[in-house]
Amino acid sequence: MSSTTVRKAIIPAAGLGTRVRAIAGDLPKELLTVAAKPLIVHAIESLAASGVRQIAVVISSAKESIRQFLLGEPPEYLAPLLDTHLRVLLRACEFSFFVQPSPGGLADAVSLCRDFIGDEPFALVMPDNIMLDGLPVVSQMIPFFSREPQDMVGAIRLQPEEASRFGNVGILETEAIPGENHRLLRVSHFSDKTGDPLSVPAGTSVLKNFGGSIFLPHFFDYIEQCRSQAEGELDDVSVIQAIIREKGLLAVVLGGNGFDVGSPAGYWAANLHLESK
């Protein structure tokens, strides 16, 4: 198997979903709908359209309904969402499920999939980041990865009026790459998560990590390296920062309208955007 071929993906779906609990109630965030489709279905459709059909889904013990839904055996209250088209899509994918025993952070969740990934590159897709009006995130990234097989993240450019719909983690500082167009950049800094809302000064814009990433299998080594230094949950930020320092990281500037639907503002903005079309 070529090291530039992306066949496998990880979808983290074990989080508590506290930001949208007022909307989702007891429903797992990943089963909230946008355009009449659960968020996790948007992620799976985007992967399948990118030729990636071996998918690891990380859930918690409280989210067995996600496993049931993706295996075509949903609880009765979710059955109306599982139409014929979706059943065909799900049957075309090969799912492996991993249970994160307790909230341990995104990188901890990803670490459960090490044996599943093996020595291949993989896509990491966030189900609460959806791209509308554009090619799927991974489809946009794969041509760049095929040419430059390095760790890379998706990114979107945010204007001041869009800032309130997004979290503040993963703001990128980048450098141009000689001979490349403006869509492929080298990342020099990846911001930490803070308690402050994201703010973009008037007349400026920021580049933010969004949607998905493609990582080489050494990502798992960096998880373990960072685990020994972590206090509390093991997030992916420290892992990505270590990769920037030691290996280098690229960013693909994505086309389309991106929405962080893991926040109430982003969730309603995505639905309003669709209603306005």
Short mmCIF file of C-alpha atoms in Angstrom, two decimals:
data_model
loop_
_atom_site.label_atom_id
_atom_site.label_comp_id
_atom_site.label_asym_id
_atom_site.label_seq_id
_atom_site.Cartn_x
_atom_site.Cartn_y
_atom_site.Cartn_z
CA MET A 1 0.00 0.00 0.00
CA SER A 2 1.42 3.40 -1.00
CA SER A 3 2.21 5.73 1.87
CA THR A 4 0.28 8.43 0.03
CA THR A 5 -2.97 6.44 -0.11
CA VAL A 6 -5.50 7.37 2.57
CA ARG A 7 -7.81 4.38 3.16
CA LYS A 8 -8.70 4.76 6.82
CA ALA A 9 -10.28 7.41 9.02
CA ILE A 10 -11.11 8.10 12.64
CA ILE A 11 -14.28 9.90 13.74
CA PRO A 12 -14.15 10.90 17.43
CA ALA A 13 -17.66 10.77 18.90
CA ALA A 14 -17.10 10.17 22.60
CA GLY A 15 -17.22 13.78 23.80
CA LEU A 16 -19.79 15.07 26.26
CA GLY A 17 -21.20 17.68 23.86
CA THR A 18 -21.74 20.21 26.63
CA ARG A 19 -21.86 23.21 24.28
CA VAL A 20 -25.03 21.98 22.54
CA ARG A 21 -26.69 20.10 25.37
CA ALA A 22 -29.52 22.66 25.44
CA ILE A 23 -30.31 21.71 21.82
CA ALA A 24 -29.51 18.00 21.85
CA GLY A 25 -30.85 17.05 25.28
CA ASP A 26 -30.06 13.36 25.82
CA LEU A 27 -29.37 12.78 22.12
CA PRO A 28 -25.66 12.36 21.28
CA LYS A 29 -24.43 15.53 19.62
CA GLU A 30 -23.31 13.52 16.61
CA LEU A 31 -26.93 12.55 15.89
CA LEU A 32 -28.19 16.13 15.75
CA THR A 33 -29.38 16.89 12.23
CA VAL A 34 -28.37 19.52 9.70
CA ALA A 35 -30.11 19.29 6.31
CA ALA A 36 -32.13 16.36 7.71
CA LYS A 37 -28.96 14.30 8.22
CA PRO A 38 -27.15 13.52 11.49
CA LEU A 39 -23.80 15.25 11.86
CA ILE A 40 -21.94 11.95 11.85
CA VAL A 41 -23.58 11.07 8.53
CA HIS A 42 -22.18 14.26 7.01
CA ALA A 43 -18.73 13.07 8.13
CA ILE A 44 -19.24 9.56 6.73
CA GLU A 45 -20.59 10.86 3.41
CA SER A 46 -17.59 13.15 3.04
CA LEU A 47 -15.20 10.27 3.72
CA ALA A 48 -16.96 7.86 1.35
CA ALA A 49 -16.93 10.52 -1.37
CA SER A 50 -13.18 10.80 -0.80
CA GLY A 51 -12.67 7.06 -1.24
CA VAL A 52 -12.19 6.42 2.48
CA ARG A 53 -14.50 3.64 3.68
CA GLN A 54 -12.64 1.97 6.56
CA ILE A 55 -13.80 4.09 9.46
CA ALA A 56 -13.08 3.85 13.18
CA VAL A 57 -15.68 5.53 15.39
CA VAL A 58 -14.77 6.29 19.01
CA ILE A 59 -17.78 6.43 21.31
CA SER A 60 -18.46 6.40 25.03
CA SER A 61 -20.54 3.81 26.86
CA ALA A 62 -23.36 6.38 26.95
CA LYS A 63 -23.40 6.65 23.15
CA GLU A 64 -24.25 3.10 22.09
CA SER A 65 -27.08 4.61 20.01
CA ILE A 66 -24.41 5.82 17.56
CA ARG A 67 -23.14 2.28 17.07
CA GLN A 68 -26.69 0.97 16.67
CA PHE A 69 -27.54 3.68 14.15
CA LEU A 70 -24.45 3.11 11.99
CA LEU A 71 -24.99 -0.65 11.99
CA GLY A 72 -28.54 -0.15 10.69
CA GLU A 73 -30.26 -1.14 13.92
CA PRO A 74 -31.23 2.22 15.44
CA PRO A 75 -33.40 2.80 18.49
CA GLU A 76 -37.01 3.37 17.46
CA TYR A 77 -36.82 7.12 17.91
CA LEU A 78 -33.93 7.33 15.40
CA ALA A 79 -35.38 4.95 12.79
CA PRO A 80 -37.00 7.73 10.68
CA LEU A 81 -33.54 9.14 9.93
CA LEU A 82 -32.33 5.88 8.41
CA ASP A 83 -33.69 6.03 4.86
CA THR A 84 -32.82 3.71 1.97
CA HIS A 85 -30.05 5.95 0.64
CA LEU A 86 -28.39 6.07 4.03
CA ARG A 87 -28.63 2.33 4.54
CA VAL A 88 -26.83 1.81 1.22
CA LEU A 89 -24.11 4.27 2.26
CA LEU A 90 -23.58 2.64 5.64
CA ARG A 91 -23.42 -0.85 4.15
CA ALA A 92 -20.70 0.36 1.78
CA CYS A 93 -18.50 1.36 4.72
CA GLU A 94 -16.57 -0.85 7.11
CA PHE A 95 -16.95 0.40 10.69
CA SER A 96 -14.85 -0.44 13.72
CA PHE A 97 -15.98 0.87 17.09
CA PHE A 98 -13.84 1.78 20.07
CA VAL A 99 -15.13 2.79 23.50
CA GLN A 100 -13.35 5.50 25.48
CA PRO A 101 -14.00 4.43 29.11
CA SER A 102 -14.04 7.97 30.51
CA PRO A 103 -13.55 11.50 29.13
CA GLY A 104 -9.83 11.62 28.45
CA GLY A 105 -9.51 14.15 25.65
CA LEU A 106 -9.40 13.89 21.88
CA ALA A 107 -5.87 12.53 21.60
CA ASP A 108 -6.67 9.84 24.16
CA ALA A 109 -9.68 8.83 22.06
CA VAL A 110 -7.57 8.68 18.90
CA SER A 111 -4.96 6.54 20.66
CA LEU A 112 -7.50 3.72 20.98
CA CYS A 113 -7.38 3.28 17.21
CA ARG A 114 -3.64 2.65 16.87
CA ASP A 115 -3.90 -1.01 15.89
CA PHE A 116 -6.75 -0.22 13.49
CA ILE A 117 -4.60 2.34 11.65
CA GLY A 118 -1.41 0.29 11.69
CA ASP A 119 1.36 1.83 9.59
CA GLU A 120 -0.89 3.79 7.21
CA PRO A 121 -1.72 7.48 6.96
CA PHE A 122 -5.21 8.31 8.14
CA ALA A 123 -7.84 11.02 8.11
CA LEU A 124 -9.14 12.46 11.38
CA VAL A 125 -12.57 14.00 10.82
CA MET A 126 -14.50 16.05 13.36
CA PRO A 127 -18.24 15.36 13.04
CA ASP A 128 -19.23 18.75 14.42
CA ASN A 129 -17.35 20.58 11.66
CA ILE A 130 -19.35 20.44 8.44
CA MET A 131 -18.53 21.94 5.06
CA LEU A 132 -21.41 23.24 2.96
CA ASP A 133 -21.23 24.44 -0.65
CA GLY A 134 -17.87 22.85 -1.34
CA LEU A 135 -16.06 19.60 -1.88
CA PRO A 136 -15.67 17.37 1.19
CA VAL A 137 -12.75 18.39 3.40
CA VAL A 138 -10.77 15.18 2.89
CA SER A 139 -11.39 15.30 -0.88
CA GLN A 140 -9.82 18.75 -0.92
CA MET A 141 -6.82 17.57 1.10
CA ILE A 142 -5.96 14.25 -0.55
CA PRO A 143 -4.47 15.74 -3.78
CA PHE A 144 -2.06 17.80 -1.67
CA PHE A 145 -1.19 14.81 0.52
CA SER A 146 -0.56 12.63 -2.53
CA ARG A 147 1.99 15.18 -3.69
CA GLU A 148 3.40 16.09 -0.26
CA PRO A 149 2.85 13.15 2.12
CA GLN A 150 3.25 15.08 5.36
CA ASP A 151 1.01 15.74 8.34
CA MET A 152 -1.55 18.34 7.31
CA VAL A 153 -4.64 20.03 8.69
CA GLY A 154 -7.62 21.60 6.99
CA ALA A 155 -8.13 25.31 7.56
CA ILE A 156 -10.67 28.01 6.78
CA ARG A 157 -10.28 31.76 6.79
CA LEU A 158 -12.63 33.54 9.19
CA GLN A 159 -13.85 37.12 8.97
CA PRO A 160 -14.79 39.17 12.08
CA GLU A 161 -18.52 38.54 11.68
CA GLU A 162 -17.95 34.76 11.67
CA ALA A 163 -15.85 34.54 14.82
CA SER A 164 -18.72 34.07 17.28
CA ARG A 165 -19.68 30.78 15.58
CA PHE A 166 -16.33 29.10 16.26
CA GLY A 167 -14.19 28.00 19.16
CA ASN A 168 -10.88 29.71 19.77
CA VAL A 169 -8.51 26.75 19.54
CA GLY A 170 -6.37 26.04 16.50
CA ILE A 171 -5.75 29.54 15.17
CA LEU A 172 -2.87 29.14 12.75
CA GLU A 173 0.17 31.20 11.98
CA THR A 174 1.53 30.17 8.61
CA GLU A 175 4.30 30.76 6.12
CA ALA A 176 4.16 30.64 2.35
CA ILE A 177 5.86 27.68 0.64
CA PRO A 178 8.01 28.65 -2.36
CA GLY A 179 6.47 27.37 -5.57
CA GLU A 180 3.09 26.65 -3.94
CA ASN A 181 -0.12 28.55 -4.41
CA HIS A 182 -1.97 30.17 -1.53
CA ARG A 183 -3.87 26.96 -0.71
CA LEU A 184 -0.93 25.03 0.78
CA LEU A 185 0.92 26.69 3.65
CA ARG A 186 3.46 25.73 6.29
CA VAL A 187 2.17 26.04 9.87
CA SER A 188 4.47 27.76 12.35
CA HIS A 189 2.04 28.05 15.28
CA PHE A 190 -1.17 26.31 16.41
CA SER A 191 -2.95 28.11 19.25
CA ASP A 192 -4.03 26.59 22.56
CA LYS A 193 -7.61 26.50 23.79
CA THR A 194 -8.41 29.41 26.12
CA GLY A 195 -11.45 30.46 28.10
CA ASP A 196 -12.00 33.55 25.96
CA PRO A 197 -14.34 33.67 22.95
CA LEU A 198 -12.75 33.89 19.54
CA SER A 199 -12.42 37.50 18.41
CA VAL A 200 -11.20 38.72 15.02
CA PRO A 201 -10.37 42.45 14.83
CA ALA A 202 -12.25 44.50 12.24
CA GLY A 203 -10.55 44.62 8.88
CA THR A 204 -8.58 41.43 9.47
CA SER A 205 -9.09 37.68 9.17
CA VAL A 206 -7.63 34.58 10.79
CA LEU A 207 -6.86 31.11 9.54
CA LYS A 208 -8.35 28.40 11.72
CA ASN A 209 -7.95 24.63 11.82
CA PHE A 210 -11.22 23.13 10.60
CA GLY A 211 -12.94 19.95 9.56
CA GLY A 212 -10.29 17.33 9.32
CA SER A 213 -6.64 16.40 9.11
CA ILE A 214 -4.45 13.78 7.50
CA PHE A 215 -1.74 12.38 9.73
CA LEU A 216 1.07 9.90 9.33
CA PRO A 217 1.09 6.96 11.76
CA HIS A 218 3.80 8.59 13.91
CA PHE A 219 0.90 10.67 15.28
CA PHE A 220 0.38 7.86 17.79
CA ASP A 221 3.99 8.08 18.98
CA TYR A 222 3.49 11.78 19.62
CA ILE A 223 0.31 11.04 21.57
CA GLU A 224 2.28 8.82 23.95
CA GLN A 225 5.09 11.35 24.15
CA CYS A 226 2.61 14.04 25.19
CA ARG A 227 0.67 11.73 27.51
CA SER A 228 3.56 11.61 29.97
CA GLN A 229 3.46 15.40 30.26
CA ALA A 230 -0.31 15.91 30.26
CA GLU A 231 -2.22 17.25 33.23
CA GLY A 232 -5.86 16.22 33.00
CA GLU A 233 -7.35 15.37 29.61
CA LEU A 234 -5.01 14.65 26.71
CA ASP A 235 -6.11 16.91 23.88
CA ASP A 236 -4.73 16.94 20.37
CA VAL A 237 -3.29 20.45 20.63
CA SER A 238 -0.09 19.45 22.40
CA VAL A 239 0.36 16.57 19.95
CA ILE A 240 0.02 18.87 16.94
CA GLN A 241 2.36 21.43 18.51
CA ALA A 242 5.00 18.71 19.02
CA ILE A 243 4.67 17.67 15.37
CA ILE A 244 5.13 21.29 14.29
CA ARG A 245 8.36 21.51 16.32
CA GLU A 246 9.85 18.19 15.26
CA LYS A 247 8.39 17.22 11.87
CA GLY A 248 6.59 20.20 10.40
CA LEU A 249 2.90 20.63 9.58
CA LEU A 250 1.10 21.81 6.47
CA ALA A 251 -2.29 23.49 6.17
CA VAL A 252 -4.68 23.20 3.24
CA VAL A 253 -6.90 26.27 2.88
CA LEU A 254 -10.36 24.87 2.19
CA GLY A 255 -13.03 26.16 -0.14
CA GLY A 256 -16.70 26.25 0.86
CA ASN A 257 -18.71 27.46 3.83
CA GLY A 258 -17.61 25.81 7.05
CA PHE A 259 -19.69 25.65 10.23
CA ASP A 260 -18.76 24.57 13.74
CA VAL A 261 -22.10 23.01 14.59
CA GLY A 262 -20.84 21.85 17.96
CA SER A 263 -21.81 25.28 19.27
CA PRO A 264 -25.37 26.66 19.35
CA ALA A 265 -24.40 29.69 17.26
CA GLY A 266 -22.76 27.53 14.61
CA TYR A 267 -25.57 24.97 14.60
CA TRP A 268 -28.27 27.59 13.98
CA ALA A 269 -26.09 29.43 11.47
CA ALA A 270 -25.69 26.26 9.39
CA ASN A 271 -29.42 25.64 9.36
CA LEU A 272 -30.19 29.27 8.50
CA HIS A 273 -27.64 29.13 5.68
CA LEU A 274 -29.40 26.11 4.20
CA GLU A 275 -32.84 27.66 4.60
CA SER A 276 -31.70 30.78 2.76
CA LYS A 277 -30.66 28.85 -0.36
#
